Tab-separated table of C-alpha atoms in Angstrom:
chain	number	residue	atom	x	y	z
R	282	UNK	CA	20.563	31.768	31.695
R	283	UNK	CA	18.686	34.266	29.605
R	284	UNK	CA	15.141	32.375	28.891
R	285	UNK	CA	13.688	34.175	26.140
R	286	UNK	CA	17.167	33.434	24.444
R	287	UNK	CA	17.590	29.609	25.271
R	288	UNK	CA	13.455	29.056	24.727
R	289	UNK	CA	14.261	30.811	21.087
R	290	UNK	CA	17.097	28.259	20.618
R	291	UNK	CA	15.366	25.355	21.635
R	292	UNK	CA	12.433	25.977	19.553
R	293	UNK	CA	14.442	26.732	16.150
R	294	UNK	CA	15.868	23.402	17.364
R	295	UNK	CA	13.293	21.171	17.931
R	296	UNK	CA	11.767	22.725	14.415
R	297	UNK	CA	14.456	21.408	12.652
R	298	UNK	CA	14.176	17.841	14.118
R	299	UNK	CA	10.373	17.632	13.045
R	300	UNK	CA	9.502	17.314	16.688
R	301	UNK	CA	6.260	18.750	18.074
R	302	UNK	CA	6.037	20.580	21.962
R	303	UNK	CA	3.765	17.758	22.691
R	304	UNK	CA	6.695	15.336	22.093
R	305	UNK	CA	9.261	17.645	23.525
R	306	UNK	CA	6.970	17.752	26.738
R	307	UNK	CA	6.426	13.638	27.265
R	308	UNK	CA	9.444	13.362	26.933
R	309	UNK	CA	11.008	15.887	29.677
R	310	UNK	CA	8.497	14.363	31.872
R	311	UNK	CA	6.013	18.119	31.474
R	312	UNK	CA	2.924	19.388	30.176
R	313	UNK	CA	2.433	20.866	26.857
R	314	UNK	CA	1.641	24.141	27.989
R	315	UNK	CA	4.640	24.489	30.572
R	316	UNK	CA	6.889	23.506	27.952
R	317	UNK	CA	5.582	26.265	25.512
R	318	UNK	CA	5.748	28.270	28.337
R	319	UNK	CA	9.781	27.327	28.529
R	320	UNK	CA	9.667	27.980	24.636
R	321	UNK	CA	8.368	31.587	25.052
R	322	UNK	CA	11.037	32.459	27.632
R	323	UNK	CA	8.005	32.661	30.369
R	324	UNK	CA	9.534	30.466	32.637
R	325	UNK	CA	12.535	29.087	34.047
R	326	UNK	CA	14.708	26.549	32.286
R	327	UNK	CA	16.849	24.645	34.699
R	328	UNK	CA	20.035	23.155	33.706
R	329	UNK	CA	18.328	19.988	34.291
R	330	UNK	CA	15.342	20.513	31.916
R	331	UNK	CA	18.480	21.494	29.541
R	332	UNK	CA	19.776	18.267	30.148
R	333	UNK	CA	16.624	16.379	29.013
R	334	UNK	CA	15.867	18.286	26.269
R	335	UNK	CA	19.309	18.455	24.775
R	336	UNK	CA	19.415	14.626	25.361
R	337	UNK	CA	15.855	14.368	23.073
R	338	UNK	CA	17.230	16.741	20.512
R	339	UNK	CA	20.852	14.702	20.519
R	340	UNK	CA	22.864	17.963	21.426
R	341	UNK	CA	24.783	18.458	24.936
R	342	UNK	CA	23.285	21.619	26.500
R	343	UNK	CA	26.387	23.263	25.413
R	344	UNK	CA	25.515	23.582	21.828
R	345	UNK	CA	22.043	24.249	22.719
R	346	UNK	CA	23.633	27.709	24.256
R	347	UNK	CA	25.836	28.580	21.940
R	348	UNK	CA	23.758	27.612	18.982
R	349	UNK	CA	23.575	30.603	16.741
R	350	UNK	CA	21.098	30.861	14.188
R	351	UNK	CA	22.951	33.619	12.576
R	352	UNK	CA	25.825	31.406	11.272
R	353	UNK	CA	23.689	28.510	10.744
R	354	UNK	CA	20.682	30.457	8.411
R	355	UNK	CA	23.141	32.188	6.525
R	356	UNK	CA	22.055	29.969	3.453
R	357	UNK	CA	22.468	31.207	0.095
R	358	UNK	CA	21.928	30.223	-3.526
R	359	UNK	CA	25.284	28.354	-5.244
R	360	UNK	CA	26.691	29.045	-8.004
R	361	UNK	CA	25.163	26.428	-9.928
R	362	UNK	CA	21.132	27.456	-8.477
R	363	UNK	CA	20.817	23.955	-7.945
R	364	UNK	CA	20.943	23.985	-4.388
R	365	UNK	CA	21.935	25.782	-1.598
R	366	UNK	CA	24.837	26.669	1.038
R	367	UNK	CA	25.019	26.561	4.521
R	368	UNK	CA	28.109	28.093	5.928
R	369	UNK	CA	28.700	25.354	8.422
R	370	UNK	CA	32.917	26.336	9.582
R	371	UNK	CA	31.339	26.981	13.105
R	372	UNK	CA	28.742	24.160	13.704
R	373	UNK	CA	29.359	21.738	16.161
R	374	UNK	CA	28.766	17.773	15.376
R	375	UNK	CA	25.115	17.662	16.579
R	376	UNK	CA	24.084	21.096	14.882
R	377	UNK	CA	25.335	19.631	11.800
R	378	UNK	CA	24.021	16.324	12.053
R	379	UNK	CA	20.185	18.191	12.832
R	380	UNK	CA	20.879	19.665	9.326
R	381	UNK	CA	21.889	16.376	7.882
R	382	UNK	CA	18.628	15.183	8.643
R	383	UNK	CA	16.349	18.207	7.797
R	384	UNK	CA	18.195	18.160	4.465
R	385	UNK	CA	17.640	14.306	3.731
R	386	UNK	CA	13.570	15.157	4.780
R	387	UNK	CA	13.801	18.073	2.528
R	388	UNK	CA	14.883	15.934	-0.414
R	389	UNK	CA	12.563	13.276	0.514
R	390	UNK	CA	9.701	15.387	0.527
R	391	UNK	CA	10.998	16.703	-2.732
R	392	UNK	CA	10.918	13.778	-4.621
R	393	UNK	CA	7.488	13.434	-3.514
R	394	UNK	CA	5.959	16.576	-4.535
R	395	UNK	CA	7.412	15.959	-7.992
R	396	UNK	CA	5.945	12.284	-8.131
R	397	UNK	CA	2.917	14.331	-7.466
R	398	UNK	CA	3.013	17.026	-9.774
R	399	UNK	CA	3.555	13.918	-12.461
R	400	UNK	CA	0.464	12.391	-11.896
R	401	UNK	CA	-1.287	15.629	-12.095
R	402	UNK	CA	-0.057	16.287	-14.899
R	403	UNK	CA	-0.538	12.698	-16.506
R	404	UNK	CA	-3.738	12.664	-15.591
């Protein structure tokens, strides 16, 4: 497996699931710094470390390797410039369950800012 390239994947991935290296680490059963390490493509990641993390992240290691960003960020504005588009035709299940819940976060977190800006505004 290349490591540099997996490590990238499993960072973008654990990104999108709000999940810190600290988390990632407990719950692979390593330290913070060895999973970073795994992150950066410095070290070796087993099929078995694979395993665990793709089990934390709700993937099968599968996806994790074929996971490409470049069909999943290819996000533009719709027509309407309400929103936006994610060309999902080649996601699998899990990748587009991740963005199901980074998009429900992302709405949360705007309703909040807005709730915000009212009270500022009110004040």
């Amino acid at each position: 497996m290349d490591n540099l390239n997996i490590g990238h994947k499993i960072k973008k991935l654990r990104e999108l699931k709000n999940l810190t290296q600290e988390h990632m680490a407990n719950s692979i059963g390593i330290s913070q710094g060895a999973y970073s390490r795994m992150e950066l493509g410095e070290t070796e990641i087993t099929y078995s470390k694979l395993e665990k993390i793709s089990e934390e992240l709700g993937l099968k290691p599968e996806e994790i390797i074929a996971f490409n960003e470049s069909v999943v960020f290819n996000v533009m504005n719709n027509q309407t410039g309400n929103g936006l588009v994610i060309n999902n035709s080649q996601l699998s299940e899990g990748e587009k369950n991740l963005y199901e819940q980074q998009i429900l976060l992302l709405k949360e977190e705007n309703t909040h800012l807005k709730k915000v800006i009212e009270g500022l505004i009110n004040r």
